[in-house]
Amino acid sequence: EAAVTQSPRSKVAVTGGKVTLSCHQTNNHDYMYWYRQDTGHGLRLIHYSYVADSTEKGDIPDGYKASRPSQENFSLILELASLSQTAVYFCASRDNSNERLFFGHGTKLSVL
Amino acid sequence: GQQVQQSPASLVLQEGENAELQCNFSSTATRLQWFYQRPGGSLVSLLSNPSGTKHTGRLTSTTVTKERRGSLHISSSQITDSGTYLCAMATGGNNKLTFGQGTVLSVIP
């Protein structure tokens, strides 16, 4: 079974601080994604990447940066965390052959 | 932008009953996918269906692309089926998924 690992599992950050969420996959998948989920809502795409050293904007990229230093690793960076960025963040990778998505366990971020 | 609407928002069934979850999308989708999420948990891919009908176990996914709708049928529901079911449509050459808000299913004894 494909594996996607996120760290940390939860984090409390202060407004204006910098936050980095990490994602690691051992699936040899090309595509990786960062989504956020807010209570009572579905997932919204922040950034994605299809190759190392390249990232693409998703539907809600404002306030977020992404970094893909290698095929296995994909990070989400909040340079100046804000209250509105409190949410659960999910990383996913996509199987190259059948386009099935594999998700990490999520990171619960609370910005105070 | 693209929108995905799911109905019902919530559903309560007795164990053994069947469930029918609906998904409507605002633009032409190249593929419809269904996911399952436990409370506070991660998402698991259930079915990916570009069109027509696809089965796996007690799950049946039907996608009618021209009518911009899809459905997930769960037969003989079990208590362990409880959770949130999310549908997502693929666009942009299948590179991006847009998610609906989900249907919360509760199966009671």
Short mmCIF file of N, CA, C and O in Angstrom, two decimals, chain A residues 31 33 35 37 42-43 48 59 90 94 99-101 103-105, chain B residues 31 33 35 37 41-43 45 86 94-97 99-101:
data_model
loop_
_atom_site.label_atom_id
_atom_site.label_comp_id
_atom_site.label_asym_id
_atom_site.label_seq_id
_atom_site.Cartn_x
_atom_site.Cartn_y
_atom_site.Cartn_z
N TYR A 31 2.86 13.23 -9.11
CA TYR A 31 2.03 14.33 -8.61
C TYR A 31 1.88 14.28 -7.09
O TYR A 31 1.64 13.22 -6.51
N TYR A 33 0.06 16.85 -3.81
CA TYR A 33 -0.92 17.91 -3.60
C TYR A 33 -0.96 18.34 -2.14
O TYR A 33 -0.73 17.52 -1.24
N TYR A 35 -3.92 20.08 0.31
CA TYR A 35 -5.30 20.52 0.47
C TYR A 35 -5.49 21.02 1.90
O TYR A 35 -4.81 20.59 2.83
N GLN A 37 -8.74 21.48 4.78
CA GLN A 37 -10.12 21.13 5.08
C GLN A 37 -10.57 21.93 6.30
O GLN A 37 -9.93 21.90 7.35
N GLY A 42 -15.57 20.61 2.33
CA GLY A 42 -14.75 19.65 1.62
C GLY A 42 -13.31 20.12 1.58
O GLY A 42 -12.92 21.04 2.29
N LEU A 43 -12.52 19.50 0.74
CA LEU A 43 -11.11 19.88 0.62
C LEU A 43 -10.92 20.90 -0.49
O LEU A 43 -11.56 20.81 -1.54
N TYR A 48 0.07 22.29 -5.94
CA TYR A 48 0.41 20.94 -6.33
C TYR A 48 1.69 20.96 -7.15
O TYR A 48 2.17 22.03 -7.55
N ASP A 59 -6.36 26.24 -6.18
CA ASP A 59 -7.51 27.14 -6.18
C ASP A 59 -7.43 28.22 -5.12
O ASP A 59 -8.02 29.28 -5.27
N PHE A 90 -4.04 18.42 4.41
CA PHE A 90 -3.79 17.08 3.90
C PHE A 90 -2.85 17.13 2.71
O PHE A 90 -3.01 17.96 1.81
N ARG A 94 -0.41 11.05 -6.15
CA ARG A 94 -1.29 10.41 -7.13
C ARG A 94 -0.57 9.31 -7.88
O ARG A 94 0.53 9.53 -8.42
N GLU A 99 -4.30 7.02 -11.42
CA GLU A 99 -4.70 8.35 -10.94
C GLU A 99 -5.38 8.31 -9.57
O GLU A 99 -6.02 9.27 -9.17
N ARG A 100 -5.25 7.23 -8.86
CA ARG A 100 -5.80 7.13 -7.52
C ARG A 100 -4.97 7.99 -6.57
O ARG A 100 -3.74 7.98 -6.65
N LEU A 101 -5.66 8.72 -5.67
CA LEU A 101 -4.97 9.56 -4.70
C LEU A 101 -4.73 8.82 -3.40
O LEU A 101 -5.61 8.10 -2.93
N PHE A 103 -3.69 9.72 0.54
CA PHE A 103 -3.59 10.85 1.45
C PHE A 103 -2.76 10.52 2.69
O PHE A 103 -2.75 9.38 3.17
N GLY A 104 -2.11 11.55 3.23
CA GLY A 104 -1.51 11.44 4.55
C GLY A 104 -2.59 11.57 5.62
O GLY A 104 -3.77 11.79 5.31
N HIS A 105 -2.18 11.46 6.89
CA HIS A 105 -3.14 11.49 8.00
C HIS A 105 -3.59 12.90 8.35
O HIS A 105 -4.50 13.07 9.15
N ARG B 31 -13.36 12.86 -14.86
CA ARG B 31 -13.41 11.68 -13.99
C ARG B 31 -14.06 12.08 -12.67
O ARG B 31 -13.87 13.19 -12.20
N GLN B 33 -14.38 10.84 -8.66
CA GLN B 33 -13.82 9.94 -7.66
C GLN B 33 -14.59 10.05 -6.36
O GLN B 33 -15.08 11.12 -6.00
N PHE B 35 -14.40 9.26 -2.14
CA PHE B 35 -13.50 9.05 -1.02
C PHE B 35 -14.30 8.84 0.26
O PHE B 35 -15.42 9.33 0.40
N GLN B 37 -13.98 9.21 4.56
CA GLN B 37 -13.21 9.81 5.64
C GLN B 37 -13.88 9.51 6.98
O GLN B 37 -15.04 9.85 7.18
N GLY B 41 -10.20 11.64 10.59
CA GLY B 41 -9.24 10.74 9.95
C GLY B 41 -8.86 11.16 8.56
O GLY B 41 -9.31 12.18 8.04
N SER B 42 -8.02 10.36 7.97
CA SER B 42 -7.55 10.62 6.63
C SER B 42 -8.59 10.15 5.61
O SER B 42 -9.62 9.59 5.96
N LEU B 43 -8.29 10.39 4.35
CA LEU B 43 -9.20 10.01 3.28
C LEU B 43 -8.69 8.76 2.58
O LEU B 43 -7.49 8.62 2.35
N SER B 45 -9.34 6.46 -0.90
CA SER B 45 -9.97 6.43 -2.22
C SER B 45 -10.83 5.17 -2.33
O SER B 45 -10.37 4.06 -2.03
N LEU B 86 -16.99 11.72 0.33
CA LEU B 86 -16.70 12.89 -0.48
C LEU B 86 -16.58 12.49 -1.94
O LEU B 86 -15.93 11.48 -2.26
N ASN B 94 -7.13 16.03 -15.73
CA ASN B 94 -7.08 15.09 -14.61
C ASN B 94 -6.02 15.44 -13.58
O ASN B 94 -5.74 14.64 -12.69
N ASN B 95 -5.45 16.61 -13.67
CA ASN B 95 -4.39 16.94 -12.72
C ASN B 95 -4.90 17.53 -11.42
O ASN B 95 -4.18 17.55 -10.43
N LYS B 96 -6.12 18.03 -11.40
CA LYS B 96 -6.67 18.66 -10.20
C LYS B 96 -8.01 18.04 -9.86
O LYS B 96 -8.78 17.69 -10.74
N LEU B 97 -8.27 17.92 -8.57
CA LEU B 97 -9.55 17.44 -8.10
C LEU B 97 -10.27 18.54 -7.34
O LEU B 97 -9.67 19.20 -6.49
N PHE B 99 -13.39 19.05 -4.77
CA PHE B 99 -14.18 18.24 -3.86
C PHE B 99 -15.53 18.87 -3.52
O PHE B 99 -15.66 20.10 -3.46
N GLY B 100 -16.51 18.02 -3.28
CA GLY B 100 -17.76 18.45 -2.69
C GLY B 100 -17.62 18.53 -1.19
O GLY B 100 -16.56 18.20 -0.63
N GLN B 101 -18.68 18.96 -0.52
CA GLN B 101 -18.62 19.16 0.92
C GLN B 101 -18.86 17.87 1.71
O GLN B 101 -18.65 17.85 2.91
#
